[in-house]
Amino acid sequence: MKLLLKKSIFFLLAFFIISEISAQNSELLTLDRIYNSREFAQERLQPIQWIENGAAYVTVENGNELARWDSQTLDKSVFVPGSALQNIGNPIYIESFSLSDDGTKVLIFTNSSRVWRSNTKGDYWVYDLASKQLKQLGSQFEPSSLMFAKFSADNKYVAYVHQFNLYQENFKTGEITQLTNDGTDKIINGTFDWAYEEEFGKRDGFAWSPDAANIAFWQIDASKIGTFYMINNTDSVYSKPIPLQYPKVGQEPAGAKIGLIDIASKTTKWIPIPGEEKENYLPGMQWINADQLLIQQMNRKQNQLTIWTFNPSSEELKKIYEETEETWVDLAYPDLSRNGWSDNSLPLVDDGKAFLRMTENDGWRHIYKVEIATGKKTLITPGEFDVASFGAVTDKEVYFIASPDNATQRYLYAIDLAGKGDLRRVTPEAFEGVNTYDIAPNGLVAIHNYQSTNNPLTVRLISLPKHTIIKNLVENTAYSQKLASLKTPDIKFTTVTTSEGVTMDARIIYPVDFDESKKYPVLFHVYGEPWSTVATDTQVGLYNIILAQKGYFMIDIDNRGTPTLKGSDWRKSIYRKIGVINAQDQGLAAKELLKLPYLDESRVAVWGWSGGGSMTLNLMFKFPEIYQTGMSVAAVSNQLIYDNIYQERYMGLPQENMEDFVKGSPITYAKNLEGNLLIVHGTGDDNVHYQGAEMLMNELIKHNKQFQMMPYPNRSHGIYEGAGTSLHLYTLLTDYLMEHTPAN
């Protein structure tokens, strides 16, 4: 009896111990829980397509049907049933879709394949809402080979790109007419080369005129662009070279011109834009009306923007606007509200008589209205603040994203289109953090995305102008509950002022169970170039939570030169100084923060990706007394081997100021390495070539500097392709950090 009682007590005690351990383990993240399971998957809103001027929108349901949602009542109805989208009994999965101008036909994109970063080649099907008929476009061509199909305004034709040429297909008869004949991998019609897509965000390279009489299109001449070869060593017993047209900095850019195809005669006229084709960029082109085009032209240094109108009927080309900077002129990008590309098109207002242009000539990024006939400029957004991005335009107001009081956040504002009204914040105070919007064409409803460091992404349909919630669309309740079950860190924003008097925003993620009396290791996460920010009030990734649980401080700082809302001087002070002032700002800011008594100066690491990888190298080489460990992913080690559009925009031409490129390149200082360095790069990176990693390795070897290297075979710049890649990469980074900058 006593023995049975003892056994019962033992098993009961063991049960409680195991339960306690299990509960504790559930509070802790693992890399496997993040990268292998779907445990922490977040809800996302399906892409939407506004229809009926915003009175409704359409979403993809179950992969192969379309649903219509009323924007006011959210009543749902079937728009295109999945049963109608069948190819010989097999469902056609919808990757994206668009509608004809009159809303009678749906154009469906499927079976896509990747071109550079995006899947822009595929198959197109048209579903006629009236006749209920489904038809494939370009069925005579090989599968997954059409690009950017779109209807003419009169619904008679569809145009698309195939093998670098433009084609027109008669929708009723199926007759296909080739509109350009010189397209090759060197002469590119209706789409773009690698550099235009990567650095100008250009993919779709043609547009129907509103009366369907003409097609305006880009032609890119890449015949003089050098070929860079990546090597595939894994898919065959013999290695395979992967050719890539890639214009390196200092090399002649691809030529660009705009042609006009007369649909009736099938003839092409070239618009006589002044300047040599090889020394000019054409990053924007759009129709104003049936007889007028608006064309944006930039010089090679990208410090001069010229805007032209062209009238096909009279063949008159007229300069209507010019803008210059001592540094560089931005287009509509980078989008300062979300890090990345934005459409370069200029919003048309006043019934097409004027356009809106964001410019920084007065020291802030402001919206101006420019009259097309006269070139007269009217300031729409006066005040000492930056506009992050356009939102939408109504008859009376322009919506835009800004944050005059806190550069780490983003809100929707509105102001009178005449330039005489007061600034009005539209986003309610409750949504403190980063807010972005997809506003319907009628300006009456919008999809509102909200997140902050303390709130995962939520999405709602709102009415404007009062920002009234119609319905919550994505609440991520399950994800929030999962986060609540974890041990999560405190996250605080602060500013740090360096010994040179530069004040920067910093986001600090504290270790879980922080004790001010203890000393903690620090991991600085960096980027620091003109394309992205890191110290923003956005939700913190799960990988950061893992490291906080392991006992690390993580710090993000936005130095001068980053695209944050602190004025033109802040952003453009980095001109010809990438790798110099941004590294100086980061190093000196780290020195100040490390004076905090609970940060251990003997355990300091830094890591970053792409531009952040370059920053990591520069900090390891220039400030070895601060950073003992560095993890550099996909870095540009030598600025002389990156692409010409990006590097020349921010650094000038190496033919004129070579010393700036040398001074800013990490490879120049590799001999100064003292700490632990991990270099990670994908061998199939078509953006930042693996070549740079090998150049850096050679320089480190030359000076007997020991390091570790991890190449990822055939992986691109994002290093995500292939089974198990993300888990392997983050295991590598975590193990390296914990070995060389231990938490305990």
XYZ file of C-alpha atoms in Angstrom:
744
model
C 0.000 0.000 0.000
C 2.826 2.375 0.947
C 4.631 1.394 -2.260
C 1.558 2.142 -4.372
C 1.136 5.481 -2.621
C 4.775 6.394 -3.248
C 4.439 5.427 -6.915
C 1.299 7.526 -7.247
C 3.019 10.515 -5.693
C 6.038 9.983 -7.959
C 3.934 9.824 -11.134
C 1.877 12.823 -10.036
C 5.041 14.814 -9.370
C 6.503 13.728 -12.690
C 3.289 14.772 -14.439
C 3.450 18.254 -12.904
C 7.153 18.601 -13.786
C 6.555 17.517 -17.386
C 3.529 19.821 -17.620
C 5.588 22.720 -16.292
C 8.420 22.028 -18.737
C 5.902 21.735 -21.593
C 4.285 25.038 -20.605
C 7.676 26.716 -20.442
C 8.667 25.283 -23.816
C 5.454 26.554 -25.390
C 6.457 30.038 -24.268
C 9.691 29.781 -26.243
C 10.096 29.950 -29.989
C 12.312 27.680 -32.038
C 13.513 28.107 -35.569
C 11.611 24.983 -36.509
C 8.370 26.500 -35.200
C 8.943 29.543 -37.403
C 10.296 28.077 -40.616
C 8.941 24.521 -40.766
C 5.470 24.649 -39.255
C 2.413 26.721 -40.090
C 1.909 27.431 -36.418
C 2.499 31.174 -36.734
C 1.006 31.751 -40.165
C -0.705 35.125 -40.421
C -3.881 35.894 -42.302
C -3.518 38.023 -45.423
C -6.137 39.747 -47.515
C -6.467 38.281 -50.964
C -5.508 40.782 -53.687
C -8.507 42.844 -54.695
C -9.578 44.511 -57.925
C -11.826 47.564 -57.658
C -14.725 47.538 -60.114
C -17.564 49.903 -60.922
C -15.403 52.885 -59.917
C -15.095 51.494 -56.398
C -18.723 50.564 -55.767
C -17.507 46.975 -55.466
C -14.365 44.900 -55.517
C -13.476 41.405 -56.671
C -11.338 38.802 -54.901
C -10.045 35.342 -55.742
C -11.802 32.595 -53.807
C -10.493 29.018 -53.465
C -7.856 29.675 -56.095
C -10.089 29.433 -59.156
C -13.236 31.520 -58.752
C -13.981 35.216 -58.383
C -16.310 36.804 -55.868
C -17.868 40.282 -55.988
C -18.190 42.298 -52.769
C -20.365 45.376 -52.465
C -18.195 48.137 -50.973
C -20.946 49.516 -48.732
C -22.894 46.454 -47.624
C -20.196 43.798 -48.186
C -22.834 41.604 -49.753
C -21.044 38.787 -51.550
C -22.010 37.283 -54.884
C -20.372 35.022 -57.428
C -18.573 37.033 -60.092
C -17.018 34.151 -62.036
C -17.753 30.608 -60.818
C -14.921 28.132 -60.576
C -16.929 25.726 -62.717
C -16.553 28.171 -65.613
C -12.775 28.294 -65.342
C -11.830 24.842 -66.560
C -9.275 23.748 -69.147
C -10.144 20.270 -70.402
C -11.614 19.482 -67.022
C -8.724 20.932 -65.052
C -9.263 24.051 -62.919
C -7.503 27.226 -64.011
C -5.875 28.734 -60.950
C -6.042 32.520 -60.880
C -2.725 34.214 -60.119
C -4.005 37.674 -61.044
C -6.833 39.158 -63.051
C -8.075 42.383 -64.613
C -11.248 43.628 -66.250
C -11.917 45.211 -69.594
C -12.727 48.933 -69.455
C -16.445 48.295 -69.791
C -16.399 45.522 -67.185
C -17.780 42.843 -69.535
C -14.714 40.615 -69.720
C -12.243 39.227 -67.203
C -8.633 38.624 -68.150
C -7.060 35.834 -66.083
C -3.315 35.240 -65.643
C -2.133 31.727 -64.740
C 0.649 29.147 -65.152
C 3.264 31.830 -64.611
C 7.040 31.697 -64.647
C 9.608 34.018 -63.185
C 11.324 36.866 -65.004
C 13.911 38.458 -62.726
C 12.087 39.104 -59.434
C 8.497 38.605 -60.514
C 6.415 35.999 -62.298
C 5.485 38.055 -65.339
C 5.301 35.353 -68.035
C 2.356 32.992 -68.186
C -0.904 32.053 -69.879
C -3.921 34.336 -70.341
C -7.576 33.373 -70.523
C -10.578 35.627 -71.158
C -13.981 34.978 -69.619
C -16.912 36.829 -71.176
C -19.394 37.704 -68.421
C -22.263 38.034 -70.879
C -21.801 34.946 -73.050
C -20.229 32.845 -70.241
C -17.561 31.759 -72.717
C -13.909 31.075 -71.824
C -11.111 31.486 -74.345
C -7.332 31.183 -74.184
C -5.231 33.918 -75.744
C -2.190 33.094 -77.861
C -2.964 29.397 -77.779
C -0.643 28.817 -80.734
C 2.350 29.892 -78.633
C 4.215 27.726 -76.157
C 2.785 27.617 -72.621
C 3.706 30.264 -70.078
C 5.135 32.693 -72.643
C 2.797 35.708 -72.804
C 3.290 38.960 -70.895
C 1.064 41.906 -69.867
C -2.035 41.102 -71.922
C -4.606 43.897 -71.920
C -7.815 44.821 -73.742
C -8.211 47.715 -76.103
C -10.842 50.212 -74.952
C -13.268 49.075 -77.656
C -12.919 45.404 -76.621
C -12.016 44.327 -80.144
C -8.432 43.375 -79.456
C -6.060 42.132 -76.824
C -2.385 43.039 -77.043
C 0.469 41.193 -75.339
C 4.198 40.586 -75.463
C 5.675 37.305 -76.654
C 9.408 36.718 -77.075
C 10.207 40.453 -76.897
C 7.681 41.419 -79.567
C 4.212 42.932 -79.369
C 1.204 41.076 -80.772
C -2.434 41.971 -81.313
C -5.161 39.344 -81.182
C -8.665 39.874 -82.535
C -10.822 38.708 -79.663
C -13.711 37.504 -81.831
C -11.857 35.832 -84.710
C -8.678 34.801 -82.911
C -6.543 36.322 -85.682
C -3.086 37.225 -84.346
C -1.037 40.051 -85.851
C 2.595 40.644 -84.990
C 3.093 44.376 -84.401
C 6.887 44.496 -83.934
C 9.384 42.260 -85.676
C 12.819 43.151 -84.365
C 12.483 41.787 -80.838
C 15.288 39.598 -79.521
C 16.967 39.209 -76.149
C 18.939 42.307 -77.184
C 16.126 44.448 -78.641
C 13.284 44.334 -76.136
C 9.797 45.564 -77.104
C 6.949 46.091 -74.668
C 8.850 45.053 -71.558
C 12.215 45.783 -69.948
C 15.700 44.525 -69.200
C 16.977 43.572 -65.756
C 18.145 47.069 -64.809
C 14.908 48.908 -65.657
C 12.877 46.378 -63.682
C 15.190 46.375 -60.664
C 15.889 50.088 -60.397
C 12.873 51.816 -61.977
C 10.271 49.192 -61.058
C 9.336 48.828 -64.750
C 7.860 45.589 -66.055
C 4.833 46.272 -68.261
C 6.144 48.237 -71.220
C 3.180 49.237 -73.383
C -0.206 50.994 -73.184
C -3.264 51.256 -75.407
C -4.507 54.751 -76.213
C -7.959 55.530 -74.753
C -9.525 55.372 -78.241
C -7.762 52.078 -79.136
C -6.179 53.740 -82.183
C -2.572 53.457 -81.010
C -0.258 51.493 -78.750
C 2.635 53.340 -77.145
C 5.533 51.105 -76.123
C 9.105 51.110 -74.891
C 11.944 49.591 -76.847
C 15.072 48.807 -74.843
C 18.310 48.336 -76.767
C 20.477 46.057 -74.641
C 22.783 45.077 -77.492
C 25.800 46.781 -75.926
C 25.127 45.537 -72.383
C 27.739 43.128 -71.086
C 26.817 39.580 -70.153
C 27.462 38.402 -66.632
C 27.547 34.635 -66.142
C 26.292 32.839 -63.084
C 27.159 29.142 -62.801
C 24.799 26.286 -61.999
C 26.967 23.468 -60.634
C 24.269 21.267 -59.147
C 21.738 20.251 -61.780
C 24.048 18.324 -64.113
C 27.399 16.566 -64.121
C 28.595 19.453 -66.276
C 28.245 22.997 -64.998
C 25.869 25.292 -66.828
C 26.507 29.009 -67.375
C 23.501 31.276 -66.736
C 23.846 34.432 -68.872
C 22.518 37.719 -67.532
C 22.461 41.093 -69.279
C 23.698 43.348 -66.514
C 25.028 46.902 -66.941
C 27.774 47.390 -64.360
C 28.418 50.831 -62.893
C 30.400 53.008 -65.292
C 29.268 50.947 -68.301
C 27.063 52.402 -71.020
C 23.364 52.123 -70.145
C 20.868 50.354 -72.349
C 19.257 52.560 -74.958
C 15.584 53.405 -74.628
C 13.011 54.915 -76.944
C 9.243 55.073 -77.199
C 7.361 53.975 -80.277
C 3.784 54.560 -81.384
C 2.022 51.785 -83.304
C -0.870 52.893 -85.495
C -3.365 50.036 -85.191
C -5.036 50.724 -88.535
C -1.851 50.775 -90.628
C 0.311 48.599 -88.328
C 3.141 51.117 -88.757
C 5.454 52.376 -86.024
C 6.672 55.929 -85.489
C 9.377 56.772 -82.989
C 8.853 59.758 -80.739
C 11.796 62.135 -81.330
C 12.832 62.728 -77.715
C 16.035 64.829 -77.683
C 19.315 63.414 -76.453
C 21.333 60.322 -77.153
C 19.396 57.142 -76.459
C 22.339 55.618 -74.607
C 22.716 58.475 -72.121
C 19.057 58.922 -71.242
C 16.509 56.995 -69.244
C 12.767 56.935 -69.933
C 11.224 55.800 -66.618
C 7.668 56.989 -67.229
C 5.108 57.114 -70.052
C 1.312 57.396 -69.902
C -1.679 58.526 -71.936
C -3.359 61.783 -70.892
C -6.108 61.466 -73.483
C -6.580 59.840 -76.870
C -4.210 62.328 -78.528
C -1.637 63.126 -75.871
C 1.144 61.242 -74.117
C 3.068 62.286 -71.014
C 6.712 61.146 -71.053
C 9.338 61.332 -68.306
C 13.000 61.499 -69.261
C 16.093 61.488 -67.031
C 19.726 62.029 -67.872
C 22.276 59.359 -67.056
C 23.297 60.949 -63.741
C 19.584 61.111 -62.821
C 19.912 64.664 -61.527
C 17.652 66.134 -64.222
C 14.047 65.214 -64.961
C 12.311 66.473 -68.097
C 8.623 65.896 -68.779
C 7.283 66.071 -72.329
C 3.906 65.888 -73.988
C 3.522 64.301 -77.412
C 0.482 64.568 -79.677
C 0.254 61.715 -82.218
C -2.021 63.671 -84.566
C 0.321 66.651 -84.970
C 3.529 64.854 -83.924
C 4.236 67.825 -81.660
C 6.712 67.194 -78.840
C 6.633 69.842 -76.120
C 8.724 70.261 -72.985
C 6.382 71.211 -70.148
C 8.453 70.634 -67.007
C 12.078 70.396 -65.922
C 13.586 69.669 -62.527
C 17.221 69.488 -61.469
C 19.106 68.588 -58.296
C 22.768 68.767 -57.335
C 22.414 65.196 -56.066
C 19.664 63.136 -57.719
C 16.012 63.529 -58.655
C 13.593 60.978 -57.226
C 10.647 59.748 -59.223
C 7.642 58.481 -57.258
C 9.960 56.043 -55.557
C 11.301 54.982 -53.245
C 7.878 54.776 -51.650
C 8.710 56.244 -48.246
C 5.648 54.622 -46.711
C 6.531 50.993 -47.319
C 10.161 50.535 -48.498
C 10.232 49.646 -52.176
C 8.882 50.394 -55.606
C 6.044 52.679 -56.526
C 4.395 53.346 -59.861
C 6.224 56.116 -61.712
C 3.014 57.391 -63.325
C 2.027 60.958 -62.536
C -1.510 61.334 -61.085
C -3.702 63.349 -63.450
C -6.069 65.980 -62.019
C -8.416 68.731 -63.240
C -9.843 66.519 -65.993
C -6.411 65.745 -67.359
C -5.318 69.378 -67.539
C -2.689 68.993 -64.804
C -0.596 66.359 -63.044
C 0.818 65.966 -59.544
C 4.550 65.722 -58.992
C 6.468 65.118 -55.755
C 9.648 67.172 -55.648
C 12.270 68.086 -53.048
C 13.520 71.373 -54.454
C 12.372 73.278 -51.350
C 14.064 70.925 -48.892
C 11.037 68.718 -48.216
C 9.238 66.137 -50.331
C 6.152 68.099 -51.347
C 3.321 67.626 -53.824
C 2.999 70.226 -56.580
C 0.290 70.551 -59.177
C 1.663 71.281 -62.652
C -0.585 72.619 -65.416
C 0.132 70.761 -68.637
C -0.600 73.682 -70.958
C 1.485 76.305 -69.159
C 3.836 74.448 -66.791
C 2.559 76.556 -63.902
C 3.339 74.985 -60.496
C 1.129 75.194 -57.411
C 2.347 73.923 -54.029
C -0.303 71.600 -52.601
C 1.359 70.495 -49.336
C 3.046 73.513 -47.706
C 4.858 73.002 -44.423
C 8.059 71.537 -43.040
C 7.242 67.871 -43.498
C 7.739 65.125 -46.079
C 5.113 63.378 -48.152
C 5.895 59.666 -48.047
C 3.679 58.600 -50.953
C 0.528 59.383 -52.916
C -2.785 57.946 -51.792
C -5.480 59.032 -54.229
C -7.057 62.088 -55.814
C -10.709 63.138 -55.649
C -12.354 66.145 -57.299
C -11.422 68.368 -54.378
C -8.704 66.687 -52.329
C -5.497 64.727 -52.594
C -4.821 61.919 -50.132
C -1.238 61.100 -49.189
C 0.844 59.308 -46.563
C 2.956 61.374 -44.167
C 4.021 61.622 -40.528
C 5.099 65.173 -39.688
C 5.752 64.465 -36.011
C 7.292 60.983 -35.954
C 9.455 59.639 -38.758
C 9.002 56.038 -37.587
C 5.252 56.075 -38.328
C 2.908 56.660 -41.297
C -0.616 58.124 -41.520
C -3.143 59.131 -44.171
C -3.640 62.868 -44.666
C -5.746 64.948 -47.035
C -5.475 68.502 -48.302
C -7.337 70.727 -50.721
C -6.325 70.156 -54.336
C -6.240 73.883 -54.981
C -3.384 74.326 -52.506
C -5.374 76.617 -50.221
C -6.780 74.314 -47.547
C -5.544 73.084 -44.193
C -3.803 69.772 -43.685
C -6.244 67.162 -42.375
C -5.216 63.906 -40.731
C -7.564 61.120 -41.809
C -6.142 58.150 -39.870
C -7.681 58.060 -36.368
C -5.430 58.375 -33.312
C -6.216 54.761 -32.356
C -4.056 53.475 -35.205
C -0.660 54.548 -33.893
C 2.008 52.946 -36.045
C 2.315 52.392 -39.798
C -0.782 52.712 -41.979
C -1.115 52.115 -45.719
C -4.179 52.346 -47.953
C -5.605 51.068 -51.220
C -8.153 53.766 -52.055
C -10.949 53.067 -54.537
C -11.128 55.166 -57.726
C -14.163 57.058 -56.431
C -12.309 58.014 -53.251
C -15.232 56.898 -51.079
C -13.884 53.614 -49.711
C -10.465 52.119 -49.054
C -8.657 49.053 -47.803
C -6.764 50.128 -44.681
C -3.695 48.130 -43.531
C -2.401 48.805 -40.036
C 0.491 47.450 -37.967
C 2.845 48.511 -35.191
C 5.494 46.942 -33.000
C 2.730 45.881 -30.624
C 0.072 44.970 -33.200
C 0.269 42.453 -36.036
C -1.175 43.366 -39.401
C -4.912 44.036 -39.453
C -6.986 45.015 -42.475
C -10.357 46.729 -42.693
C -12.661 48.235 -45.275
C -13.315 51.887 -44.429
C -15.416 54.692 -45.841
C -13.919 58.078 -46.615
C -13.552 60.910 -45.832
C -14.437 60.107 -42.198
C -12.479 56.826 -41.941
C -15.513 54.915 -40.665
C -14.981 51.157 -40.436
C -17.362 49.233 -42.669
C -15.957 45.829 -41.762
C -12.815 44.256 -40.351
C -11.406 41.998 -43.051
C -8.272 40.585 -41.410
C -7.915 40.604 -37.632
C -5.184 37.981 -37.096
C -6.812 36.969 -33.828
C -5.297 33.485 -33.831
C -1.843 34.882 -34.519
C -2.234 37.443 -31.723
C -3.261 34.686 -29.328
C -0.215 32.668 -30.359
C 2.024 35.658 -29.673
C 0.346 36.205 -26.326
C 1.294 32.654 -25.314
C 4.972 33.426 -25.884
C 7.488 35.243 -23.794
C 7.803 38.439 -25.812
C 10.176 41.371 -25.436
C 9.558 45.002 -24.665
C 10.213 47.259 -27.658
C 11.033 50.929 -27.253
C 11.847 53.807 -29.557
C 14.467 56.381 -28.704
C 16.870 58.762 -30.389
C 20.642 58.724 -30.224
C 22.888 61.733 -30.870
C 26.466 61.097 -31.943
C 29.607 63.022 -31.067
C 29.192 64.759 -34.448
C 25.752 66.039 -33.461
C 23.708 63.722 -35.712
C 20.453 62.569 -34.085
C 18.960 59.289 -35.307
C 15.879 57.203 -34.567
C 16.529 53.852 -32.933
C 14.272 50.905 -32.213
C 15.434 48.770 -29.298
C 14.165 45.243 -28.668
C 14.899 44.251 -25.084
C 15.783 40.747 -23.908
C 12.898 38.809 -22.421
C 12.974 39.036 -18.595
C 15.262 42.061 -18.810
C 17.111 42.847 -15.557
C 18.739 46.283 -15.477
C 21.420 45.027 -13.077
C 22.761 42.512 -15.612
C 24.936 42.849 -18.712
C 23.553 41.732 -22.083
C 24.990 41.089 -25.538
C 23.907 43.394 -28.374
C 23.043 42.626 -31.990
C 22.788 45.653 -34.276
C 20.615 45.057 -37.339
C 21.562 47.472 -40.138
C 20.678 48.593 -43.656
C 21.612 52.243 -44.041
C 21.315 52.992 -47.785
C 18.790 55.125 -49.754
C 16.386 52.244 -50.403
C 15.087 51.185 -47.001
C 14.562 51.996 -43.331
C 14.725 49.685 -40.310
C 13.737 51.776 -37.263
C 10.010 51.817 -38.035
C 6.934 51.167 -35.926
C 6.082 47.926 -37.723
C 5.475 44.472 -36.306
C 8.584 42.716 -35.090
C 9.527 39.491 -36.816
C 9.504 36.171 -35.013
C 13.257 35.789 -35.501
C 13.771 38.883 -33.358
C 11.584 37.352 -30.671
C 13.722 34.187 -30.647
C 16.886 36.209 -30.106
C 15.230 38.284 -27.392
C 14.232 35.046 -25.667
C 17.853 33.919 -25.837
C 18.953 37.097 -24.065
C 20.008 39.532 -26.808
C 19.367 43.222 -27.210
C 18.564 44.040 -30.851
C 18.930 47.579 -32.105
C 17.837 49.143 -35.421
C 19.095 52.638 -36.326
C 18.302 54.775 -39.376
C 21.327 56.860 -40.313
C 21.594 59.805 -42.686
C 20.873 58.780 -46.253
C 18.011 56.432 -45.430
C 14.612 57.284 -46.951
C 13.007 58.452 -43.743
C 10.831 61.529 -43.242
C 13.495 64.006 -42.116
C 13.856 66.272 -45.097
C 15.834 66.279 -48.306
C 19.148 67.242 -46.695
C 18.962 64.182 -44.441
C 18.269 61.774 -47.294
C 20.602 63.284 -49.861
C 23.604 63.945 -47.642
C 24.728 60.452 -48.647
C 25.344 61.496 -52.264
C 28.760 60.167 -53.309
C 29.239 58.995 -49.711
C 27.591 55.560 -49.517
C 29.760 53.497 -47.214
C 31.222 56.630 -45.643
C 28.738 58.807 -43.747
C 26.240 55.996 -43.200
C 28.918 53.757 -41.655
C 30.223 56.712 -39.629
C 26.725 57.433 -38.294
C 26.142 53.812 -37.338
C 29.508 53.366 -35.659
C 29.266 56.560 -33.627
C 25.645 55.837 -32.666
C 26.676 52.394 -31.420
C 29.376 54.022 -29.284
C 26.785 56.225 -27.615
C 24.274 53.443 -27.011
C 26.929 51.131 -25.589
C 27.374 53.593 -22.725
C 24.152 52.173 -21.290
C 25.226 50.176 -18.208
C 23.323 47.006 -19.137
C 24.879 46.663 -22.620
C 28.044 44.567 -22.673
C 30.720 46.264 -24.806
C 32.626 43.000 -25.010
C 29.704 41.201 -26.689
C 28.642 43.288 -29.697
C 27.557 41.856 -33.051
C 26.146 43.331 -36.248
C 24.264 41.833 -39.164
C 22.470 42.914 -42.322
C 21.295 41.837 -45.777
C 22.103 43.410 -49.164
C 22.911 47.052 -48.373
C 22.862 45.923 -44.756
C 25.415 43.269 -45.605
C 27.652 45.970 -47.063
C 27.109 48.078 -43.945
C 28.033 45.090 -41.760
C 31.339 44.720 -43.614
C 32.148 48.413 -43.369
C 31.413 48.455 -39.638
C 33.511 45.347 -38.985
C 36.439 46.802 -40.925
C 36.174 50.441 -39.794
C 35.132 50.001 -36.166
C 36.836 46.783 -35.007
C 36.992 48.230 -31.492
C 33.175 48.167 -31.327
C 31.952 45.113 -33.232
C 33.452 41.725 -32.435
C 31.147 39.650 -34.660
C 29.579 40.327 -38.035
C 27.175 38.357 -40.236
C 27.012 39.778 -43.766
C 24.370 38.429 -46.154
C 24.329 39.165 -49.917
C 26.582 42.202 -49.599
C 27.972 44.558 -52.239
C 31.631 44.348 -51.252
C 32.841 46.472 -54.165
C 30.672 49.311 -55.505
C 32.343 49.056 -58.904
C 30.567 45.774 -59.692
C 26.953 46.755 -58.913
C 24.458 47.966 -61.537
C 24.793 51.377 -63.149
C 21.313 52.823 -62.534
C 21.426 52.413 -58.736
C 25.102 53.084 -58.116
C 25.407 56.056 -60.478
C 22.236 57.654 -59.103
C 23.708 57.865 -55.616
C 27.449 57.898 -56.326
C 27.985 59.648 -59.668
C 30.129 58.216 -62.468
C 33.338 56.347 -61.626
C 34.909 58.022 -64.676
C 34.568 61.321 -62.779
C 34.926 60.472 -59.081
C 36.515 57.032 -58.787
C 37.901 57.872 -55.353
C 34.373 57.986 -53.901
C 33.626 54.450 -55.071
C 36.888 53.171 -53.612
C 36.378 55.029 -50.339
C 32.854 53.670 -49.900
C 33.577 50.014 -50.750
C 34.066 47.570 -47.869
C 36.741 45.657 -49.789
C 39.033 48.677 -49.421
C 39.194 48.136 -45.652
C 39.155 44.327 -45.480
C 42.723 44.318 -44.185
C 41.456 45.846 -40.931
C 39.319 42.849 -39.908
C 39.936 41.799 -36.323
C 36.722 40.073 -35.240
C 34.625 37.097 -36.309
C 33.110 37.411 -39.785
C 30.537 35.194 -41.492
C 29.940 35.860 -45.206
C 26.734 34.442 -46.743
C 25.793 34.673 -50.428
C 23.616 32.890 -52.974
C 25.583 31.784 -56.032
C 22.522 32.464 -58.227
C 22.083 36.048 -57.021
C 21.255 38.026 -60.171
C 21.094 41.298 -58.202
C 24.214 41.390 -56.028
C 26.502 38.935 -57.742
C 28.360 36.175 -55.896
C 31.410 37.598 -57.644
C 31.609 40.243 -54.910
C 31.884 37.622 -52.177
C 34.785 35.952 -53.955
C 36.540 39.286 -54.503
C 36.207 40.012 -50.794
C 37.443 36.540 -49.865
C 40.526 37.048 -52.017
C 41.289 40.314 -50.256
C 40.849 38.770 -46.807
C 43.065 35.833 -47.783
C 45.710 38.238 -49.064
C 45.951 39.801 -45.593
C 45.644 36.463 -43.715
C 42.318 37.468 -42.218
C 40.359 34.423 -41.086
C 36.628 34.259 -41.770
C 33.811 31.810 -42.468
C 31.898 31.573 -45.718
C 28.553 29.976 -46.612
C 27.543 29.898 -50.288
C 23.969 28.843 -51.076
C 23.948 27.061 -54.466
C 21.744 28.697 -57.110
C 19.867 30.802 -54.552
C 18.913 34.317 -55.539
C 19.260 37.549 -53.573
C 16.518 36.484 -51.156
C 18.144 33.065 -50.430
C 14.813 31.286 -50.071
C 14.636 28.812 -52.976
C 14.916 25.095 -52.278
C 13.625 22.837 -49.537
C 14.861 23.732 -46.065
C 16.765 26.841 -47.131
C 15.262 29.384 -44.717
C 15.577 27.058 -41.728
C 19.182 26.277 -42.654
C 20.111 29.933 -43.140
C 18.656 31.154 -39.862
C 20.110 28.165 -37.995
C 23.501 29.117 -39.420
C 23.149 32.764 -38.371
C 21.876 31.885 -34.904
C 24.576 29.301 -34.209
C 27.313 31.658 -35.401
C 25.997 34.488 -33.240
C 25.685 32.322 -30.129
C 29.139 30.837 -30.597
C 30.976 34.126 -31.077
C 28.750 36.516 -29.118
C 27.280 34.232 -26.456
C 24.200 35.249 -24.516
C 25.495 33.773 -21.256
